[in-house]
CSV table of C-alpha atoms in Angstrom, one decimal:
chain,number,residue,atom,x,y,z
A,125,CYS,CA,-21.7,-7.9,-26.3
A,126,LYS,CA,-21.8,-4.1,-26.8
A,127,SER,CA,-20.7,-1.7,-24.1
A,128,LYS,CA,-22.8,1.4,-23.4
A,129,LYS,CA,-20.5,4.4,-23.1
A,130,LEU,CA,-20.8,6.3,-19.9
A,131,THR,CA,-20.7,10.1,-20.4
A,132,LEU,CA,-20.3,12.3,-17.4
A,133,GLY,CA,-21.5,15.8,-16.8
A,134,GLU,CA,-19.5,18.4,-14.8
A,135,PRO,CA,-18.7,16.9,-11.4
A,136,GLN,CA,-19.6,18.7,-8.2
A,137,LEU,CA,-17.1,18.8,-5.4
A,138,ALA,CA,-18.9,17.2,-2.4
A,139,TYR,CA,-15.9,16.8,0.0
A,140,ASP,CA,-12.4,18.1,0.1
A,141,GLY,CA,-10.4,16.2,2.8
A,142,LYS,CA,-6.8,15.9,3.8
A,143,TRP,CA,-6.0,13.1,1.3
A,144,LEU,CA,-9.0,12.8,-1.0
A,145,LYS,CA,-11.5,14.9,-2.9
A,146,TYR,CA,-14.9,13.4,-3.4
A,147,TYR,CA,-16.8,14.4,-6.5
A,148,LYS,CA,-20.4,13.7,-7.4
A,149,PRO,CA,-20.5,13.5,-11.2
A,150,LYS,CA,-23.7,12.6,-13.1
A,151,ASN,CA,-23.8,9.7,-15.4
A,152,SER,CA,-25.5,9.8,-18.9
A,153,GLU,CA,-28.9,8.9,-17.2
A,154,GLY,CA,-28.6,11.8,-14.7
A,155,SER,CA,-27.9,9.6,-11.7
A,156,ASP,CA,-25.0,10.2,-9.3
A,157,ALA,CA,-21.8,8.4,-10.2
A,158,PRO,CA,-19.5,9.2,-7.2
A,159,ALA,CA,-15.8,9.0,-7.6
A,160,GLU,CA,-12.9,9.8,-5.3
A,161,THR,CA,-9.9,11.7,-6.6
A,162,PRO,CA,-6.6,11.6,-4.6
A,163,LYS,CA,-4.9,14.9,-4.2
A,164,PHE,CA,-1.5,13.4,-4.8
A,165,GLY,CA,-0.3,10.1,-6.3
A,166,GLY,CA,0.7,7.2,-4.0
A,167,VAL,CA,3.2,4.4,-3.7
A,168,ILE,CA,2.9,0.7,-2.7
A,169,ILE,CA,6.3,-0.5,-1.4
A,170,PHE,CA,7.6,-4.0,-1.7
A,171,PRO,CA,10.5,-4.0,0.9
A,172,ILE,CA,12.6,-7.2,0.2
A,173,ALA,CA,15.4,-8.4,2.4
A,174,THR,CA,17.5,-11.5,2.9
A,175,ASP,CA,17.1,-13.0,6.4
A,176,PRO,CA,20.6,-12.9,7.9
A,177,GLU,CA,20.0,-16.2,9.8
A,178,THR,CA,18.3,-18.4,7.1
A,179,ASN,CA,19.4,-16.6,3.9
A,180,GLU,CA,15.7,-16.7,2.8
A,181,LYS,CA,14.0,-13.9,1.0
A,182,ILE,CA,11.6,-12.0,3.2
A,183,ILE,CA,9.1,-9.2,2.7
A,184,LEU,CA,8.0,-6.5,5.1
A,185,VAL,CA,4.3,-6.2,5.7
A,186,GLU,CA,2.4,-4.1,8.2
A,187,LYS,CA,-0.5,-4.6,10.6
A,188,ILE,CA,-2.3,-1.3,10.3
A,189,PHE,CA,-5.6,-0.1,11.9
A,190,ARG,CA,-8.0,1.0,9.2
A,191,ILE,CA,-10.8,3.3,10.3
A,192,PRO,CA,-13.3,2.5,7.5
A,193,VAL,CA,-13.4,-1.2,8.3
A,194,GLN,CA,-12.8,-0.7,12.1
A,195,LYS,CA,-10.1,-3.3,12.3
A,196,TYR,CA,-6.5,-4.2,11.6
A,197,CYS,CA,-5.4,-5.0,8.0
A,198,ILE,CA,-2.2,-6.7,6.8
A,199,GLU,CA,-0.8,-4.6,4.0
A,200,LEU,CA,2.3,-3.6,2.2
A,201,PRO,CA,3.8,-0.3,3.3
A,202,ALA,CA,2.3,2.5,1.3
A,203,GLY,CA,1.7,6.2,1.3
A,204,VAL,CA,0.9,9.3,-0.7
A,205,ARG,CA,3.4,11.7,-2.4
A,206,ASP,CA,4.1,14.9,-0.6
A,207,PRO,CA,3.4,17.9,-2.8
A,208,HIS,CA,7.2,18.7,-3.2
A,209,GLU,CA,8.0,15.1,-4.2
A,210,PHE,CA,8.2,14.4,-8.0
A,211,ASP,CA,9.8,11.0,-7.9
A,212,ALA,CA,8.0,7.8,-6.6
A,213,THR,CA,11.3,6.4,-5.4
A,214,VAL,CA,11.8,9.4,-3.0
A,215,THR,CA,8.2,8.9,-1.7
A,216,ALA,CA,8.8,5.2,-1.2
A,217,LEU,CA,12.0,5.6,0.8
A,218,ARG,CA,10.4,8.3,3.0
A,219,GLU,CA,7.3,6.3,3.6
A,220,LEU,CA,9.2,3.1,4.4
A,221,LYS,CA,11.3,5.0,7.0
A,222,GLU,CA,8.3,6.8,8.5
A,223,GLU,CA,6.1,3.8,8.8
A,224,THR,CA,8.6,1.1,9.7
A,225,GLY,CA,11.9,2.8,10.7
A,226,TYR,CA,13.8,0.8,8.0
A,227,ILE,CA,16.2,2.4,5.6
A,228,GLY,CA,15.7,1.1,2.1
A,229,GLN,CA,18.1,1.1,-0.9
A,230,ASN,CA,18.0,0.7,-4.6
A,231,PRO,CA,14.3,1.6,-5.2
A,232,ARG,CA,12.8,0.4,-8.5
A,233,VAL,CA,9.5,1.6,-9.9
A,234,THR,CA,7.9,-1.3,-11.8
A,235,SER,CA,4.8,0.4,-13.0
A,236,VAL,CA,2.0,2.9,-12.2
A,237,VAL,CA,-1.4,1.2,-11.8
A,238,ARG,CA,-4.9,2.1,-10.9
A,239,SER,CA,-5.9,1.2,-7.3
A,240,ASP,CA,-9.7,0.9,-7.6
A,241,PRO,CA,-10.8,2.2,-11.0
A,242,TRP,CA,-14.4,1.1,-10.3
A,243,LYS,CA,-14.8,3.8,-7.6
A,244,SER,CA,-11.7,6.0,-7.7
A,245,THR,CA,-9.2,7.7,-10.0
A,246,ALA,CA,-6.5,6.7,-7.5
A,247,SER,CA,-3.3,5.3,-8.9
A,248,HIS,CA,0.0,4.3,-7.3
A,249,ALA,CA,3.5,3.4,-8.3
A,250,GLN,CA,4.7,0.0,-7.3
A,251,VAL,CA,8.2,0.3,-5.9
A,252,PHE,CA,10.5,-2.5,-5.0
A,253,VAL,CA,13.1,-1.6,-2.3
A,254,ASP,CA,16.0,-3.6,-0.9
A,255,VAL,CA,16.5,-3.6,2.9
A,256,ASP,CA,19.8,-4.6,4.2
A,257,LEU,CA,19.2,-6.0,7.7
A,258,THR,CA,22.9,-6.2,8.4
A,259,LEU,CA,23.3,-2.4,8.4
A,260,PRO,CA,23.5,-0.8,11.8
A,261,GLU,CA,20.6,1.6,11.0
A,262,ASN,CA,18.3,-1.4,10.3
A,263,GLN,CA,19.2,-3.2,13.6
A,264,ASN,CA,16.7,-1.4,15.9
A,265,PRO,CA,14.5,0.6,13.5
A,266,VAL,CA,12.1,3.2,15.0
A,267,ALA,CA,9.1,4.3,13.0
A,268,GLU,CA,8.1,8.0,12.8
A,269,LEU,CA,4.3,7.5,13.1
A,270,GLU,CA,1.8,10.3,13.1
A,271,ALA,CA,-0.5,10.5,16.1
A,272,ASP,CA,-3.4,8.8,14.3
A,273,GLU,CA,-1.3,5.9,12.9
A,274,ASP,CA,-1.2,2.4,14.5
A,275,ILE,CA,1.3,0.4,12.5
A,276,THR,CA,3.3,-2.7,13.4
A,277,PRO,CA,5.9,-3.9,10.8
A,278,MET,CA,6.4,-7.7,10.4
A,279,TRP,CA,8.8,-9.7,8.2
A,280,LEU,CA,7.3,-12.8,6.4
A,281,LYS,CA,9.0,-15.3,4.1
A,282,VAL,CA,8.4,-14.7,0.4
A,283,LYS,CA,8.3,-18.4,-0.4
A,284,THR,CA,5.4,-19.1,2.0
A,285,LEU,CA,3.8,-15.6,2.0
A,286,LYS,CA,0.2,-16.7,1.2
A,287,THR,CA,0.1,-19.3,4.0
A,288,GLU,CA,1.8,-16.9,6.5
A,289,LEU,CA,-0.7,-14.1,5.6
A,290,GLU,CA,-3.7,-16.3,6.1
A,291,SER,CA,-2.4,-17.6,9.4
A,292,LEU,CA,-1.5,-14.1,10.6
A,293,ALA,CA,-4.9,-12.8,9.6
A,294,LYS,CA,-6.6,-15.5,11.6
A,295,GLU,CA,-4.4,-15.1,14.6
A,296,LEU,CA,-4.8,-11.3,14.6
A,297,ASP,CA,-8.5,-11.2,13.5
A,298,ALA,CA,-7.2,-8.9,10.7
A,299,ASP,CA,-8.2,-8.5,7.0
A,300,ILE,CA,-5.6,-8.9,4.3
A,301,ASP,CA,-5.2,-6.1,1.7
A,302,GLN,CA,-5.9,-7.4,-1.8
A,303,ARG,CA,-2.5,-6.0,-3.2
A,304,VAL,CA,-0.3,-8.1,-0.9
A,305,TYR,CA,-2.6,-11.1,-1.2
A,306,ALA,CA,-2.7,-11.0,-5.0
A,307,TRP,CA,1.1,-10.9,-5.0
A,308,ALA,CA,1.2,-13.8,-2.5
A,309,LEU,CA,-1.3,-15.8,-4.5
A,310,GLY,CA,0.8,-15.4,-7.7
A,311,ILE,CA,4.0,-16.5,-5.9
A,312,SER,CA,2.2,-19.5,-4.4
A,313,ARG,CA,1.1,-20.7,-7.9
A,314,PHE,CA,4.6,-20.6,-9.4
A,315,LEU,CA,7.0,-21.6,-6.5
């Protein structure tokens, strides 16, 4: 099977929004080949804790309203890098605090991956963060949400993450983001 190489002409800026730029490049046949380019890199955060009551590993997910699909989605905490931030760990700790109120520790960047390479140049760093639920600052966390954000954090068991996500999605009539579901599916296959 031979692959036909796609060559692109000079892209035209069609939209310059708060977080994304939208370009309309032309493919080798002269047709539009739209692509979104993020203005800044992002992070996907894997906040892991030990449940103080059961001693089980738990992961923090969010119920967040997503305007494009007009419904709630269950996702991992995430966000974009501020222009002055040059380290994904700084972004991850800031976003975790802003979106959930929790203070994370020991951030570890595992890799930088493409988000949706079929439609976008977006990439994000995957950052694992420890959350110590016994610390006073994590007892009654208060998120620092922007006016247009509707986010509810929820702790789920790592061991039964796939089942819990599916039940929660049904109960809330919410969609599940592919990143957290892929991770949950992998865990369910090997535990």
